[in-house]
Amino acid sequence: MSADTNMANGGGSNLIQLLDKFDTEEILNCMQCGFCLPSCPTYRQTGKESASPRGRIALMKGVAEGSLLADAEFEANMYLCLGCRACETACPAGVPYGSLIETAREVAEQAKQEDSPLRDFLFHEVFPHPNRLELLGAGLWAAQVSGLQTLADKTGLMRILPRPMREMQSAVDTVASPWARMQRESVMEAVGEQTGPTVGLFTGCIMDVMFFETNQATARVLTKAGCEVVFVSGQSCCGALHAHAGEKTGAVELAKRNIEAFEQAGVDLIVNNAGGCGAALKEYHHWFHDDPAWQERAQQFVAKVRDISELLAELPPLVFAKELHAKVTYQDSCHLAHGQGVRSQPRQLLKSIPGAEYVEMRGADQCCGSAGIYNITNLDMSMEILDDKMKNVGRTEAHYVVTSNPGCLLQMKKGIERAGQQGQMKAVHIMDLLADLV
Amino acid sequence: MNNEIKRELSAIVGERWMLDTPNELHVYSYDATPLYQAMPDAVVMPASVEETAAILKVANRHRIPIVSRGSGTNLCGGTVPTEGGIVLVTNRLNELYEIDQDNLTATFGPGLITAELHTAVEALGLFYPPDPGSMRISTMGGNVAECAGGMRGLKYGVTKDYIMGLQAVLPSGEVLRFGGKNAKDVAGYDITKLLVGSEGTLAVVTEITAKLLPLPKAKQTLVAYYNDLTDAARSVQRVIAEKIIPATMEFLDAETMRVVEAYAGIGLPLDMKAMLLIEQDGTEMQVEQDILRIAEICRREGATEVRTAETPEEGAKLMAARRAALSALARVKPTTILEDATVPRARLAEMVEQVGVIANKYDVQICTFGHAGDGNLHPTCMTDERDKEEIHRVEQAFQEIFHAAIKLGGTITGEHGVGIAKAGYLDLKVGTGGIELMKRIKDAFDPHGIMNPGKMFAKDTRRRVVVNTHECGHKHG
């Protein structure tokens, strides 16, 4: 690459190093066959090559070779991707698209050298700090129960929030009270004799604020399955949102904290209930390319990580206390299905519920448009994808749309609201559903 | 291309569908063919035949090259804009207008995805047989332009056997219709057939009417392993000589089997020289009878093991080996060059053996698999585009493979098309006289030579290897 093209790419030696980060080997492995195109939600919506995985990889190649700039257009194209990784499943050549798009966003961020205050605030001041998340949770709870939110809705105070956040907040249920949060015990013993492993529950950042109850439900299901559950202190956000948004340094710091926390806890397994977090946790060892000591520790960490459905499939079948007379369908979490290859286990769990009728949804493993904070950053595309998804959801005539990831859960709630199906249909996390029945 | 022309194009399709930013031009600079890339000046995505005609008029008036394309899955460089100009994307012309159950036809826009046509007609108990490997994303317009084939070619033929009528726009902007729903129609030259496989060098197809068949009721699969290549080839010939035409007869050579097994671990025997995958469809009784007889013939001709699928799931599992071939080969090395030299099926074994000899001679890794039943082979080279010296040897090897195919009475391409990748070899097949006649036909359609220029006909008759042709358009090399 010539000095000129480096300059043209935004200058700065950091950027040059980042461009070197592009694994040219992996980029070249893309044989441009186009098999990924039909699997890509944004390509299906637009019909444009630039909105396809093959197109994005071609653009990365252009930037890595210096024939394209890592400019605002490149950035927009990289961020239009949901990161659902359905293309990885479709790819004959096994191109690791997920890590390529993360690097591409890192390059775009570096080249931009101008910051978004809201984004910075979220990534640097909120997600990494469990105590601030606690506070945020308490504040959110106070607003919800005091009727402040309703008031804000009615008086138009909501208008001061950006439109995407206004749109999405209607899907948020009342979060757990600070009191309920304080009640959590650090260890929950197995119900009856402990026949399963001692499990450290990965609680997540947003998950533990907005879906505190789901974490509690997960723990209860695990204790019923014969496991001892430990809420490991010192853990933090998994770093996936940072990594997907080109904030690799922040992501690595968070990973180190989690590895340390779970090492000290000495648990047999590390279990999570969020497909997005789980995919990141299972990829920690890839984040330490140039740090052998940490890579070794990360590898040991990764070997212990399981999605909750994955673990339950390895344990003796759950014993149900209640029946469920309803139709149930499942919306795959992209990062659980395409990222971790966990597809059959949640379905098996749902099929094992006595009384329930399981209906498979057409295109269940196509992204719902939530994709981390994509529904905030790319609201319009996200809603287009969601409305398409809701057509398939509607066809199942299910009473419960079951998900395995908080983002998907919020999005499906939003989708049900947009489709005017609130009376007939409910979106629920798989653990919330099971905890009520075992 | 100046801004005035871009404004004209924008006025036709609307600003949203005229793309000329650096990223947008970049992503229409390639198709699925390795090693070729060239930048267009503008990309337009028309939504109707009227818009398409208006775009062509602008291009014709200003003598701007027009490259029409759908999903860009072709393997001959056919949609790389080697001389710049306008890339005309047909993805928005994707409507399925009609499935006529009385006349057994379907009529649709060129942007319709092949697999979507399959799904729609099969829901009504009907059947559109051509099934190119890329059918999940390839467009019907692209299938028509390249005359795509597929795994069912032996029994059912290829795209040209199913296209009954076309609406097409000439470079002048004139909109014409050829053929239609008539099963018998000999009114004048068969321009419909001429346009099928014309690779975007004559006109832009804007509407297609295809013939449909009743969907076969039953299907069965069989696999046979051989420790001698000629036994496998002879089995193919014997089956057909005994008046059985299977829907599919696929072939994997030893090298491909080894790579597939290493990747997919599906239990392929590694000491065998070849395997055949055979599928028959039709009425249940006929299928059962045929599969029994085919198994018997395979054994008699030297197959060491013959297995018949008991259930459709088992059948799909057997076919998985063939479908995994491309995936497996693609993971071996960064660059996968997939060719489609084709011979009369009686010469299959000779051709496969020659490919092996040629690969050794040039010290390159070539695996061969393909459609044994119709002699359509896919010698596939795993290489690395950064290794210029090896790419040169790859080119020499393929040149020799094309010559070998011609010598055996075959052809340089069975289903991928000539495009730019095989333009230098076309005269091997059709001769100088053939090329001259084809050029005169092109002149009649496209007097200013704006339709996909540089494709099908090489600039000069001196054959070039890919690394050299890089000088005249694309970027690598």
PDB file of C-alpha atoms in Angstrom, chain A residues 24-25 28-35 37-39 43 45-50 52 54-56 58-59 61-63 65 67-69 71 73-75 77-78 88-95 384, chain B residues 16-17 19 21-24 26-28 30-37 39 45 69-73 89 91-92 133-137 263 326-328 330-331 333-336 384-386 475-476:
ATOM      1  CA  THR A  24      -6.375 -10.832   3.954  1.00  0.00           C
ATOM      2  CA  GLU A  25      -6.263 -14.601   3.962  1.00  0.00           C
ATOM      3  CA  LEU A  28      -9.467 -13.889  -0.100  1.00  0.00           C
ATOM      4  CA  ASN A  29     -11.261 -17.049   0.976  1.00  0.00           C
ATOM      5  CA  CYS A  30     -14.486 -15.393  -0.160  1.00  0.00           C
ATOM      6  CA  MET A  31     -14.966 -17.007  -3.569  1.00  0.00           C
ATOM      7  CA  GLN A  32     -17.706 -14.496  -4.482  1.00  0.00           C
ATOM      8  CA  CYS A  33     -20.091 -17.346  -5.331  1.00  0.00           C
ATOM      9  CA  GLY A  34     -23.049 -15.389  -3.965  1.00  0.00           C
ATOM     10  CA  PHE A  35     -24.450 -18.319  -1.960  1.00  0.00           C
ATOM     11  CA  LEU A  37     -26.974 -13.508  -0.719  1.00  0.00           C
ATOM     12  CA  PRO A  38     -30.353 -15.206  -0.113  1.00  0.00           C
ATOM     13  CA  SER A  39     -29.524 -15.664   3.584  1.00  0.00           C
ATOM     14  CA  TYR A  43     -29.908  -7.949   0.784  1.00  0.00           C
ATOM     15  CA  GLN A  45     -34.869  -6.073   1.611  1.00  0.00           C
ATOM     16  CA  THR A  46     -32.868  -3.955  -0.828  1.00  0.00           C
ATOM     17  CA  GLY A  47     -31.694  -6.203  -3.664  1.00  0.00           C
ATOM     18  CA  LYS A  48     -28.447  -4.237  -3.576  1.00  0.00           C
ATOM     19  CA  GLU A  49     -25.071  -5.921  -3.662  1.00  0.00           C
ATOM     20  CA  SER A  50     -23.630  -3.356  -1.239  1.00  0.00           C
ATOM     21  CA  SER A  52     -24.937  -8.233   0.967  1.00  0.00           C
ATOM     22  CA  ARG A  54     -20.329 -10.724  -0.540  1.00  0.00           C
ATOM     23  CA  GLY A  55     -20.558  -6.996  -1.252  1.00  0.00           C
ATOM     24  CA  ARG A  56     -19.323  -5.997   2.184  1.00  0.00           C
ATOM     25  CA  ALA A  58     -15.534  -6.893  -1.479  1.00  0.00           C
ATOM     26  CA  LEU A  59     -15.620  -3.428   0.096  1.00  0.00           C
ATOM     27  CA  LYS A  61     -10.955  -5.963   0.318  1.00  0.00           C
ATOM     28  CA  GLY A  62     -11.082  -2.612  -1.491  1.00  0.00           C
ATOM     29  CA  VAL A  63     -10.191  -0.761   1.713  1.00  0.00           C
ATOM     30  CA  GLU A  65      -5.924  -2.885  -0.754  1.00  0.00           C
ATOM     31  CA  SER A  67      -8.490   1.201  -3.679  1.00  0.00           C
ATOM     32  CA  LEU A  68     -11.404   2.416  -1.501  1.00  0.00           C
ATOM     33  CA  LEU A  69     -11.529   4.849   1.395  1.00  0.00           C
ATOM     34  CA  ASP A  71     -15.084   6.841   4.637  1.00  0.00           C
ATOM     35  CA  GLU A  73     -20.113   5.543   2.916  1.00  0.00           C
ATOM     36  CA  PHE A  74     -18.014   2.530   3.873  1.00  0.00           C
ATOM     37  CA  GLU A  75     -18.985   3.000   7.503  1.00  0.00           C
ATOM     38  CA  ASN A  77     -22.425  -0.008   4.584  1.00  0.00           C
ATOM     39  CA  MET A  78     -20.647  -1.844   7.406  1.00  0.00           C
ATOM     40  CA  GLU A  88     -21.650 -17.951   7.703  1.00  0.00           C
ATOM     41  CA  THR A  89     -24.031 -20.890   7.708  1.00  0.00           C
ATOM     42  CA  ALA A  90     -24.572 -20.480   3.957  1.00  0.00           C
ATOM     43  CA  CYS A  91     -20.905 -19.996   3.025  1.00  0.00           C
ATOM     44  CA  PRO A  92     -19.268 -22.928   1.202  1.00  0.00           C
ATOM     45  CA  ALA A  93     -15.794 -21.538   1.807  1.00  0.00           C
ATOM     46  CA  GLY A  94     -16.223 -21.096   5.570  1.00  0.00           C
ATOM     47  CA  VAL A  95     -15.396 -17.375   5.616  1.00  0.00           C
ATOM     48  CA  GLU A 384     -38.832  -3.427   7.568  1.00  0.00           C
TER      49      GLU A 384
ATOM     50  CA  ARG B  16     -32.538   5.952  -5.447  1.00  0.00           C
ATOM     51  CA  TRP B  17     -31.925   3.442  -8.253  1.00  0.00           C
ATOM     52  CA  LEU B  19     -25.921   4.352  -8.107  1.00  0.00           C
ATOM     53  CA  THR B  21     -20.794   6.261  -5.370  1.00  0.00           C
ATOM     54  CA  PRO B  22     -17.391   4.558  -4.967  1.00  0.00           C
ATOM     55  CA  ASN B  23     -18.790   1.727  -2.814  1.00  0.00           C
ATOM     56  CA  GLU B  24     -21.702   1.027  -5.151  1.00  0.00           C
ATOM     57  CA  HIS B  26     -17.031  -1.311  -6.451  1.00  0.00           C
ATOM     58  CA  VAL B  27     -19.634  -3.970  -5.608  1.00  0.00           C
ATOM     59  CA  TYR B  28     -20.732  -4.273  -9.227  1.00  0.00           C
ATOM     60  CA  TYR B  30     -17.138  -8.497 -10.109  1.00  0.00           C
ATOM     61  CA  ASP B  31     -19.254 -11.623 -10.378  1.00  0.00           C
ATOM     62  CA  ALA B  32     -18.639 -15.169  -9.122  1.00  0.00           C
ATOM     63  CA  THR B  33     -15.676 -15.697 -11.457  1.00  0.00           C
ATOM     64  CA  PRO B  34     -12.309 -15.524  -9.703  1.00  0.00           C
ATOM     65  CA  LEU B  35      -9.611 -13.120 -10.914  1.00  0.00           C
ATOM     66  CA  TYR B  36     -11.780 -10.703 -12.926  1.00  0.00           C
ATOM     67  CA  GLN B  37     -12.695  -7.218 -11.803  1.00  0.00           C
ATOM     68  CA  MET B  39     -15.283  -0.780 -12.541  1.00  0.00           C
ATOM     69  CA  MET B  45     -31.856  -0.784 -11.330  1.00  0.00           C
ATOM     70  CA  ARG B  69     -26.948  -8.765 -14.627  1.00  0.00           C
ATOM     71  CA  GLY B  70     -29.006 -10.367 -11.884  1.00  0.00           C
ATOM     72  CA  SER B  71     -27.310 -11.887  -8.837  1.00  0.00           C
ATOM     73  CA  GLY B  72     -23.914 -12.122 -10.509  1.00  0.00           C
ATOM     74  CA  THR B  73     -23.389 -15.833  -9.835  1.00  0.00           C
ATOM     75  CA  VAL B  89     -29.351  -4.798 -12.542  1.00  0.00           C
ATOM     76  CA  ASN B  91     -33.287  -7.609  -9.486  1.00  0.00           C
ATOM     77  CA  ARG B  92     -36.328  -5.347  -9.322  1.00  0.00           C
ATOM     78  CA  GLY B 133     -25.942 -25.162  -8.595  1.00  0.00           C
ATOM     79  CA  SER B 134     -26.550 -21.526  -7.737  1.00  0.00           C
ATOM     80  CA  MET B 135     -30.343 -21.787  -8.072  1.00  0.00           C
ATOM     81  CA  ARG B 136     -31.017 -20.517  -4.560  1.00  0.00           C
ATOM     82  CA  ILE B 137     -29.879 -17.058  -5.668  1.00  0.00           C
ATOM     83  CA  TYR B 263     -14.188 -31.853   5.155  1.00  0.00           C
ATOM     84  CA  LEU B 326     -17.920 -27.327  -3.938  1.00  0.00           C
ATOM     85  CA  SER B 327     -17.869 -26.449  -0.228  1.00  0.00           C
ATOM     86  CA  ALA B 328     -15.092 -28.883   0.462  1.00  0.00           C
ATOM     87  CA  ALA B 330     -13.527 -24.117  -1.667  1.00  0.00           C
ATOM     88  CA  ARG B 331     -12.024 -24.600   1.783  1.00  0.00           C
ATOM     89  CA  LYS B 333      -7.152 -23.012  -0.883  1.00  0.00           C
ATOM     90  CA  PRO B 334      -8.205 -19.347  -1.256  1.00  0.00           C
ATOM     91  CA  THR B 335      -8.931 -19.371  -4.989  1.00  0.00           C
ATOM     92  CA  THR B 336     -11.251 -21.932  -6.565  1.00  0.00           C
ATOM     93  CA  ASP B 384      -4.061 -18.920  -4.765  1.00  0.00           C
ATOM     94  CA  GLU B 385      -4.543 -15.797  -6.844  1.00  0.00           C
ATOM     95  CA  ARG B 386      -1.488 -14.188  -5.184  1.00  0.00           C
ATOM     96  CA  LYS B 475      -7.162  -5.249 -11.693  1.00  0.00           C
ATOM     97  CA  HIS B 476      -5.115  -8.127 -10.447  1.00  0.00           C
TER      98      HIS B 476
END
